[in-house]
PDB file of C-alpha atoms in Angstrom:
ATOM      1  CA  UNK A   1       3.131  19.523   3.326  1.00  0.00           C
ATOM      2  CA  UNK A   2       3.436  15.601   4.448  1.00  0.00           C
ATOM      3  CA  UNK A   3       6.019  14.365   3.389  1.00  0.00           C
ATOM      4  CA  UNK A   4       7.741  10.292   3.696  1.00  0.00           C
ATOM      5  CA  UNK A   5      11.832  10.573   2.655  1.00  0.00           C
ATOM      6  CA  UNK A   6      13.119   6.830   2.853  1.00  0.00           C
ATOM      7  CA  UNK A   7      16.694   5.837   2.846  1.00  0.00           C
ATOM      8  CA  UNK A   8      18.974   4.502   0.281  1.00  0.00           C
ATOM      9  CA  UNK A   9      18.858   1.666  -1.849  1.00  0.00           C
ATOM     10  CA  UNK A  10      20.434  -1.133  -0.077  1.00  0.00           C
ATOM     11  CA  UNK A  11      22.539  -4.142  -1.478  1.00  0.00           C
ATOM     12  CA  UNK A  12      22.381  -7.511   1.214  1.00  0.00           C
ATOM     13  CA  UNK A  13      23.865 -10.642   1.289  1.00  0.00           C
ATOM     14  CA  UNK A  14      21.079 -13.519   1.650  1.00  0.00           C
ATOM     15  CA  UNK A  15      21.303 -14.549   5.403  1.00  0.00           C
ATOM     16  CA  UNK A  16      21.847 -10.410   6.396  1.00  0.00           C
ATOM     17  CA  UNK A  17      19.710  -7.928   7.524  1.00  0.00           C
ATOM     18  CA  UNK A  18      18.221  -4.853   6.298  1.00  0.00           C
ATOM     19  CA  UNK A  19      17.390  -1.762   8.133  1.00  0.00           C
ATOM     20  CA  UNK A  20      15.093   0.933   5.876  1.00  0.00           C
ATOM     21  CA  UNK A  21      13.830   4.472   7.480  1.00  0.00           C
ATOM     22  CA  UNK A  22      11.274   6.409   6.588  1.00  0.00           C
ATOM     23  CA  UNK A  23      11.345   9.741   8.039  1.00  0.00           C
ATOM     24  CA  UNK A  24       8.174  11.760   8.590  1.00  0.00           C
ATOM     25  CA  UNK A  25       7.619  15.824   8.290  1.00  0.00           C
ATOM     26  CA  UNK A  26       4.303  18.105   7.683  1.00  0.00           C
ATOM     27  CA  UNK A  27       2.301  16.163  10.639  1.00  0.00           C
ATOM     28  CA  UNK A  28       2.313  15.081  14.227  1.00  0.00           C
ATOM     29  CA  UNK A  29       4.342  12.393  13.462  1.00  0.00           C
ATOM     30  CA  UNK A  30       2.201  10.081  16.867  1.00  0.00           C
ATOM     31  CA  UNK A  31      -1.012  10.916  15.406  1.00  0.00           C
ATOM     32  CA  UNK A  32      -0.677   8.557  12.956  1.00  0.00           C
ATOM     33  CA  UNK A  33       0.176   4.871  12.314  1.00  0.00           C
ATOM     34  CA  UNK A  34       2.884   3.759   9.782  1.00  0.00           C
ATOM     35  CA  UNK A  35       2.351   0.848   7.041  1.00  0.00           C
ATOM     36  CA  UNK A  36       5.219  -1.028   5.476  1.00  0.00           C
ATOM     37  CA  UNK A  37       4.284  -2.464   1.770  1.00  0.00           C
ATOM     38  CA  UNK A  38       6.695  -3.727  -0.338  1.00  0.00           C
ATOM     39  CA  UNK A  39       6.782  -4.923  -4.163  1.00  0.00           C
ATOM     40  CA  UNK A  40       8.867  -7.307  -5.844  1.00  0.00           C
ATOM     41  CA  UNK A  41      10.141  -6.748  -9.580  1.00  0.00           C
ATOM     42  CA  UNK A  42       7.022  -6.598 -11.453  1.00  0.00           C
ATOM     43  CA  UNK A  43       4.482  -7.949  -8.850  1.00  0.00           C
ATOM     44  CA  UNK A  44       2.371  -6.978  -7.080  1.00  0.00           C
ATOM     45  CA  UNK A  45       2.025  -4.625  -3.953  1.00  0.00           C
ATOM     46  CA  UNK A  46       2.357  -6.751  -0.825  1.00  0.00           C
ATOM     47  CA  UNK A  47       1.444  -5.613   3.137  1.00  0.00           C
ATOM     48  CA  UNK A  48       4.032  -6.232   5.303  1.00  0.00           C
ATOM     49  CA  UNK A  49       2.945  -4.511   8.859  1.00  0.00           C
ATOM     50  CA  UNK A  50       2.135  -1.581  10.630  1.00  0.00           C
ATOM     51  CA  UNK A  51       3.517   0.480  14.025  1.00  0.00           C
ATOM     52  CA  UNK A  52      -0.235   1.800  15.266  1.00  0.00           C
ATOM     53  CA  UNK A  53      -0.269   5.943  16.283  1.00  0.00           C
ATOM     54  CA  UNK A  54       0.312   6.993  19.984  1.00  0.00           C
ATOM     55  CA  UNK A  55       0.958   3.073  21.777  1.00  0.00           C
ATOM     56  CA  UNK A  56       3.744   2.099  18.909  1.00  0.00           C
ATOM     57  CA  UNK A  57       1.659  -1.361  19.096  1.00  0.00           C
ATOM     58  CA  UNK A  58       2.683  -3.781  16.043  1.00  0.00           C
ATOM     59  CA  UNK A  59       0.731  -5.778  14.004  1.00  0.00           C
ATOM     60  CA  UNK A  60       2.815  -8.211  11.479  1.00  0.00           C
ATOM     61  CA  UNK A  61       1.746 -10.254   8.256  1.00  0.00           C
ATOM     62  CA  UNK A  62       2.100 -13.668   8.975  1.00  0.00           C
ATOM     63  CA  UNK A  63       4.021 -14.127   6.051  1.00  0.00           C
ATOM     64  CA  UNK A  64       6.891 -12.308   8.165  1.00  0.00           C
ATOM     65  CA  UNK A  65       6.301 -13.402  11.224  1.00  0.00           C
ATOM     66  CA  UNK A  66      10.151 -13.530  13.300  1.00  0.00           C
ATOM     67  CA  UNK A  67      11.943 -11.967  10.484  1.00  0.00           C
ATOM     68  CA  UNK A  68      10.612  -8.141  10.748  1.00  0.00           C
ATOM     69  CA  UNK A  69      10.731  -5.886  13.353  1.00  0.00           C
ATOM     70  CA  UNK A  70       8.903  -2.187  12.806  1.00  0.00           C
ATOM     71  CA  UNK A  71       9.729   0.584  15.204  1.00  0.00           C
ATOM     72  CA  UNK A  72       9.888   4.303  15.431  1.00  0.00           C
ATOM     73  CA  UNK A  73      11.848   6.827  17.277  1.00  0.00           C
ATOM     74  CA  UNK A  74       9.006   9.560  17.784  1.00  0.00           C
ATOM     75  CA  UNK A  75      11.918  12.107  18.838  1.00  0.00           C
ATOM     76  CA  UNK A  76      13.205  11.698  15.168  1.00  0.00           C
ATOM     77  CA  UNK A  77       9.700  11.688  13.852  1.00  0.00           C
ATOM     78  CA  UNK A  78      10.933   8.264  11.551  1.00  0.00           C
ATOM     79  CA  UNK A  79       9.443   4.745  11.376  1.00  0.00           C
ATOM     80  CA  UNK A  80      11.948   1.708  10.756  1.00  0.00           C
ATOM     81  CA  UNK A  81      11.366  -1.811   9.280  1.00  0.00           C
ATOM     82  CA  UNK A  82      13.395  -4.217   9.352  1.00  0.00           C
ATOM     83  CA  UNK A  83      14.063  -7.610   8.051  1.00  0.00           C
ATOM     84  CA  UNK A  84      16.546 -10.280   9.184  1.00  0.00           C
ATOM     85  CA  UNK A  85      17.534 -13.810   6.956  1.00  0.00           C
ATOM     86  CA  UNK A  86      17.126 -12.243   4.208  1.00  0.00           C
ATOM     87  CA  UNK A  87      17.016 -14.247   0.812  1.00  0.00           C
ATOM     88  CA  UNK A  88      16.978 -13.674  -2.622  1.00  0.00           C
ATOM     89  CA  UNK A  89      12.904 -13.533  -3.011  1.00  0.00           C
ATOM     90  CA  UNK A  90      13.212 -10.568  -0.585  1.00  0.00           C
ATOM     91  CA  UNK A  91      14.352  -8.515  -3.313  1.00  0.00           C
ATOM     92  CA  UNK A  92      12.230  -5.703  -3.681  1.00  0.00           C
ATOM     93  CA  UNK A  93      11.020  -1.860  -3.646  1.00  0.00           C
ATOM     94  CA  UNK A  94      10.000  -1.413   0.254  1.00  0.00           C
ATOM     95  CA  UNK A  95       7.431   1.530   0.728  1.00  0.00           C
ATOM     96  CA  UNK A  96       6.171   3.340   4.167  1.00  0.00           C
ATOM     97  CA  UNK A  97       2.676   4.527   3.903  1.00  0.00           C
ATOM     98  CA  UNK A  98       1.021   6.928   6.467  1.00  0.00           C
ATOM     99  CA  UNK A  99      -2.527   5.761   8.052  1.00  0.00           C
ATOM    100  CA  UNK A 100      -4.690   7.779   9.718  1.00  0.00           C
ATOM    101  CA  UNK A 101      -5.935   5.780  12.743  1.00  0.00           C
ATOM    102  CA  UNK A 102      -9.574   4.614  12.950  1.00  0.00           C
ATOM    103  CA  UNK A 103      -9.744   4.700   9.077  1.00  0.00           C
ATOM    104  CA  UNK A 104      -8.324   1.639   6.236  1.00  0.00           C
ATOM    105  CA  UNK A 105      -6.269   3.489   3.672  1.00  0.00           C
ATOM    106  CA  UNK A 106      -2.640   4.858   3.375  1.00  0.00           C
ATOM    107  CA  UNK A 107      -2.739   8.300   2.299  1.00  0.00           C
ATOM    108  CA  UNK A 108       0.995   9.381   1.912  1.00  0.00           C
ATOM    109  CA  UNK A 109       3.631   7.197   0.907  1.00  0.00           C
ATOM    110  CA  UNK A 110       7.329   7.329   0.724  1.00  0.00           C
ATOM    111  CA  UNK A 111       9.165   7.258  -2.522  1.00  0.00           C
ATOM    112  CA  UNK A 112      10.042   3.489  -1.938  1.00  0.00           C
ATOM    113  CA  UNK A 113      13.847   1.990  -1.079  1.00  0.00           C
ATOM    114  CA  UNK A 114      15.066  -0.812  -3.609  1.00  0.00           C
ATOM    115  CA  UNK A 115      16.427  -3.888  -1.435  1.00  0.00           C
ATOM    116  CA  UNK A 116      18.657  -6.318  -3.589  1.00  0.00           C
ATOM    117  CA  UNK A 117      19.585  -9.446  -1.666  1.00  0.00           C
ATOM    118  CA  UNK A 118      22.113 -10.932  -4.589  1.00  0.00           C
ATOM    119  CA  UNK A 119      25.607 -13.397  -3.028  1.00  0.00           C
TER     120      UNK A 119
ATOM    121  CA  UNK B   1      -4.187 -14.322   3.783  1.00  0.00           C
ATOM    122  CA  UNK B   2      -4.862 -14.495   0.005  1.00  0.00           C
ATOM    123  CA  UNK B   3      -4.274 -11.552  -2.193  1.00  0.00           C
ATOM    124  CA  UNK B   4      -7.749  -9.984  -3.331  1.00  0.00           C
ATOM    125  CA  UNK B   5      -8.485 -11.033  -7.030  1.00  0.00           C
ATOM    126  CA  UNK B   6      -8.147  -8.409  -9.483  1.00  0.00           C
ATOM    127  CA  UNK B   7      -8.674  -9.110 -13.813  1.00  0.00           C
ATOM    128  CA  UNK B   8      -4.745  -8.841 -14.656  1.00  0.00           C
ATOM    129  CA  UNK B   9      -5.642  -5.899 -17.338  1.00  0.00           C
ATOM    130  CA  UNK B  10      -8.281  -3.900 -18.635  1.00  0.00           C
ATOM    131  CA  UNK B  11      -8.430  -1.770 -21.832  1.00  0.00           C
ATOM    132  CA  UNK B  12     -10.392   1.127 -23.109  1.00  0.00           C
ATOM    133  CA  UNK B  13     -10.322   4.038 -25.673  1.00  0.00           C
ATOM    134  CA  UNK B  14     -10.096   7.261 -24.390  1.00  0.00           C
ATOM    135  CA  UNK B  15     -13.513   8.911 -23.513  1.00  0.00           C
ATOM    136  CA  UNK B  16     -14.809   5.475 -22.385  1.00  0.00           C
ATOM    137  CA  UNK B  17     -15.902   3.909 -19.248  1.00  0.00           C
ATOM    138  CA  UNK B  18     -14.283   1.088 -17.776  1.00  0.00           C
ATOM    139  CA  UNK B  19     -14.528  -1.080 -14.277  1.00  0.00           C
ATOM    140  CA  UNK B  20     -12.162  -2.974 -12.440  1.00  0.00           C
ATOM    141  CA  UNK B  21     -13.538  -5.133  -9.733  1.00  0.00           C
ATOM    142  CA  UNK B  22     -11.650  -6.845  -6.857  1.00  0.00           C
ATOM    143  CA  UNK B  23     -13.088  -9.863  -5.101  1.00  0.00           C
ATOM    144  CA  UNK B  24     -12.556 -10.966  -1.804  1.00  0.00           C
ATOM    145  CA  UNK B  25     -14.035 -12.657   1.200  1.00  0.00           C
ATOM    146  CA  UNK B  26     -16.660 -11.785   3.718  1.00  0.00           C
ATOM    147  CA  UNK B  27     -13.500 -11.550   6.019  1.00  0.00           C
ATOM    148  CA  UNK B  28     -12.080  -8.600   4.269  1.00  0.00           C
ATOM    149  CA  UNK B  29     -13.969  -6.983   1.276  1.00  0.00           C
ATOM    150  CA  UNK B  30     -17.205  -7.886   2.428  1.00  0.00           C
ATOM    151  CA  UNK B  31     -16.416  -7.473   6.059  1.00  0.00           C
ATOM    152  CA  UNK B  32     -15.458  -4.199   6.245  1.00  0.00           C
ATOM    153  CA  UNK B  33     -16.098  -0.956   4.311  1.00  0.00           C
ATOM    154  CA  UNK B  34     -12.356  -0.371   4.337  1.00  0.00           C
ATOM    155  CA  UNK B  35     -11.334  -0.631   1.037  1.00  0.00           C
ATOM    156  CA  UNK B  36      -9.221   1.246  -1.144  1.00  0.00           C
ATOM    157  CA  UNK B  37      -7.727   1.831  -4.216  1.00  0.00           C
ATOM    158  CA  UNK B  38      -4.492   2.901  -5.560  1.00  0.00           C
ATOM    159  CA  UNK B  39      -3.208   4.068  -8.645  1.00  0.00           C
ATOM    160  CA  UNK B  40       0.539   3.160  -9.550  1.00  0.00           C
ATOM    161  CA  UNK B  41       2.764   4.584 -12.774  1.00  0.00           C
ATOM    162  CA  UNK B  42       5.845   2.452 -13.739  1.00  0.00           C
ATOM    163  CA  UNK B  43       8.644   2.994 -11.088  1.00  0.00           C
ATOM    164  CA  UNK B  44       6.302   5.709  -8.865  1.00  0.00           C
ATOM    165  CA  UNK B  45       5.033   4.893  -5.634  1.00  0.00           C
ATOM    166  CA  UNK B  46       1.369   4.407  -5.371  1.00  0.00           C
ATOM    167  CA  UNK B  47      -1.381   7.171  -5.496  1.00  0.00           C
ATOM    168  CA  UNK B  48      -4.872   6.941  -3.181  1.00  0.00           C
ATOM    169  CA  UNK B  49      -7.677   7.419  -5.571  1.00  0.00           C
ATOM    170  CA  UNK B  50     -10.849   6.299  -3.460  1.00  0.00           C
ATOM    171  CA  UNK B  51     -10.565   5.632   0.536  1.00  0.00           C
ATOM    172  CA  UNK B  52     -13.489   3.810   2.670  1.00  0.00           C
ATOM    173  CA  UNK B  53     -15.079   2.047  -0.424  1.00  0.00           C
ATOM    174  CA  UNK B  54     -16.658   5.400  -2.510  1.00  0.00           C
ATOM    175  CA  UNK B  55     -14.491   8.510  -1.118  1.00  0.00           C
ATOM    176  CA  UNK B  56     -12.089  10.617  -3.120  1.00  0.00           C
ATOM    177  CA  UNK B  57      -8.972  12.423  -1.734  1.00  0.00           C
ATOM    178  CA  UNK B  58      -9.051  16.137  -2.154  1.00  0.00           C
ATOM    179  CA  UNK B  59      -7.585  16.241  -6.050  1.00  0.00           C
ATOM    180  CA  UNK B  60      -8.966  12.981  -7.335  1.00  0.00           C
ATOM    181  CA  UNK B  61     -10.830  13.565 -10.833  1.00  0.00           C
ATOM    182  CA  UNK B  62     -14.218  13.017 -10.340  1.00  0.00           C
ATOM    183  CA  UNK B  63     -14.282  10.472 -13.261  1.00  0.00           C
ATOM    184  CA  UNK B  64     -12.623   7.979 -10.699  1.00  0.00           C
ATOM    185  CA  UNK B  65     -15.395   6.360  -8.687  1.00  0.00           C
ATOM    186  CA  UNK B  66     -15.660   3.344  -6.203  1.00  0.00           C
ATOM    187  CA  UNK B  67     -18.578   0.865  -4.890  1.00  0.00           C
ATOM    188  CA  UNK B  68     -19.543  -2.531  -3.660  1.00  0.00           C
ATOM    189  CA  UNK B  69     -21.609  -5.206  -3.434  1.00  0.00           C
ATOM    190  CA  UNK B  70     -20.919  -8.301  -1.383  1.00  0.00           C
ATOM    191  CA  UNK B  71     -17.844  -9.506  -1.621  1.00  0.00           C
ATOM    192  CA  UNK B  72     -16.493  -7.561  -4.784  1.00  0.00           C
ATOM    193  CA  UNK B  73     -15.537  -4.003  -4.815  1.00  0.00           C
ATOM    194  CA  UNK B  74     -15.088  -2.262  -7.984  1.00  0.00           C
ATOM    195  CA  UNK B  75     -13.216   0.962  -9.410  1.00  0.00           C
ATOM    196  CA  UNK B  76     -14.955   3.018 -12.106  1.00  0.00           C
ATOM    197  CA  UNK B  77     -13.052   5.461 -14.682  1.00  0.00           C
ATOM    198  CA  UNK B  78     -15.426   7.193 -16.699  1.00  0.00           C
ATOM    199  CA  UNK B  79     -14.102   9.384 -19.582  1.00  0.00           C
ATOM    200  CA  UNK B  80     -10.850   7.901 -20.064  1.00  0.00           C
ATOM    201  CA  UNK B  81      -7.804   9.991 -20.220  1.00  0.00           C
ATOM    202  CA  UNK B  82      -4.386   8.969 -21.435  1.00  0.00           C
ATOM    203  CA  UNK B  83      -2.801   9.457 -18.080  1.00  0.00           C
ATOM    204  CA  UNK B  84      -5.086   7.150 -16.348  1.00  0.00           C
ATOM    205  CA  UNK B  85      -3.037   4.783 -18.095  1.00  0.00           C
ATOM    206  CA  UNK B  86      -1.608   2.945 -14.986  1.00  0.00           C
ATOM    207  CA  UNK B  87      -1.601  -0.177 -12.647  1.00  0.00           C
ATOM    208  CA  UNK B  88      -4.445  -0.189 -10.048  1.00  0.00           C
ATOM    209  CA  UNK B  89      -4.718  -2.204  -6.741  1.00  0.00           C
ATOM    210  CA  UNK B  90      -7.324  -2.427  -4.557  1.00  0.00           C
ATOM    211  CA  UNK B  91      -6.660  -3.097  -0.726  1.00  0.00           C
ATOM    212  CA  UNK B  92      -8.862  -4.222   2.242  1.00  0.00           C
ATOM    213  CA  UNK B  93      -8.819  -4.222   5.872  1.00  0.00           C
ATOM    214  CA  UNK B  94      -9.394  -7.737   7.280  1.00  0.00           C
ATOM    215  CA  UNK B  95     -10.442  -9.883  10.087  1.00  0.00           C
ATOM    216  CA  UNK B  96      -7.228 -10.879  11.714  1.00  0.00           C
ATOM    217  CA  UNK B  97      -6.657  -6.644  12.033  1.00  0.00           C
ATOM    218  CA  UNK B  98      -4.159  -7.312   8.850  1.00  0.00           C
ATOM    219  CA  UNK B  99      -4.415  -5.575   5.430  1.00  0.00           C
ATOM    220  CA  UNK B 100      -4.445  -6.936   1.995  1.00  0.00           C
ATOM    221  CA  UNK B 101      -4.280  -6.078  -1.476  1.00  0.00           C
ATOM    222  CA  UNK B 102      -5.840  -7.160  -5.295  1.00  0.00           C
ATOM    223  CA  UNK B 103      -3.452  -8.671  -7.472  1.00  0.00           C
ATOM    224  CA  UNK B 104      -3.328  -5.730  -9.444  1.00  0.00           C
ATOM    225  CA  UNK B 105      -4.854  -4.614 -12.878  1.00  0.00           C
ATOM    226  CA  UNK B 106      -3.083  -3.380 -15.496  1.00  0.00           C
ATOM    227  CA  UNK B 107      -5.416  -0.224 -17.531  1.00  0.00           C
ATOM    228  CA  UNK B 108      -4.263   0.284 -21.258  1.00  0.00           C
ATOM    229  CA  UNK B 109      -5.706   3.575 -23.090  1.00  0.00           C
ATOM    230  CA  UNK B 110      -6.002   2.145 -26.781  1.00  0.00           C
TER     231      UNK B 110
END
């Protein structure tokens, strides 16, 4: 069955960087793309990027533009996000999704990594 | 990119119908027939209810149903059940080859 296991919950200093992985099983990990959401303490789900299937092209919300970085190591079958200057409004639950290509939803998603950026 | 505007809750009694809509632009919502909704319980990740505007996953409940017109999409839950009880958020593919998502609604079973 697909499955999306995430890494640990993660404690930063503002001005740090954070480095989450989502690692992939039950699927040909290249045959699909990998979303990043995240959510903030009682808000609202917010799209961060993606990592497209087969090229490993990115595509970044503006909103991040020069602070995140998504990658994958296809050998390890796991995606990576991560964001640099980090400051307190970063705080919040970060998510991988799995998207089949050619089509606009996220069907699996990992069970989330809580970020805490806190001096 | 805006976040698509969702009503911030929506009630019913159980047995009812109720409709959330979700209104965007003619850059996203009304753009493309990628939208989506998800389903999310407190401190869970989020569920896929209804993919490319009116399509349940395998496992869905048929009571959960999707449409659009325009600019708006909208999520139906007919015969409301306790455990629909939940926050939903809708999400769109957009112009600029980005994604966004509703504000979220918050659904109360009375």
């Amino acid at each position: 069955q697909v499955q999306l296991v995430q890494s640990g919950a993660e404690v930063k200093k503002p001005g740090a960087s954070v480095k989450v992985s989502c690692k992939a099983s039950g699927y040909t990990f290249t045959n699909y793309a990998m979303q990043w959401v995240r959510q903030a303490p009682g808000q609202r789900l917010e799209w961060m990027g993606w990592i497209s299937a087969g090229n490993g092209n990115t595509k970044y919300s503006q909103r991040f533009q020069g602070r995140l970085t998504i990658t994958w190591d296809t050998s390890a079958s796991t995606a990576y996000m991560e964001l640099s200057s980090l400051r307190s409004e970063d705080t919040a639950v970060y998510y991988c999704a799995r998207h089949p290509p050619g089509w606009g939803y996220f069907d699996y998603w990992g069970q989330g990594t809580l970020v805490t950026v806190s001096s | 990119q805006s976040a698509l505007t969702q009503p911030a809750s929506v009630s019913g009694s159980p047995g009812q119908s109720i409709t959330i809509s979700c209104t965007g632009t003619s850059s996203d919502v009304g753009g493309y027939n990628y939208v989506s909704w998800y389903q999310q319980h407190p401190g869970k990740a989020p569920k896929l209810m209804i993919y490319e505007v009116s399509n349940r996953p395998s496992g869905v409940p048929d009571r959960f149903s999707g449409s659009k017109s325009g600019n708006t999409a909208s999520l139906t839950i007919s015969g409301l059940q306790a455990e629909d009880e939940a926050d939903y958020y809708c999400s769109s593919y957009t112009s600029s080859s980005t994604y966004v998502f509703g504000t979220g609604t918050k659904v109360t079973v009375l």
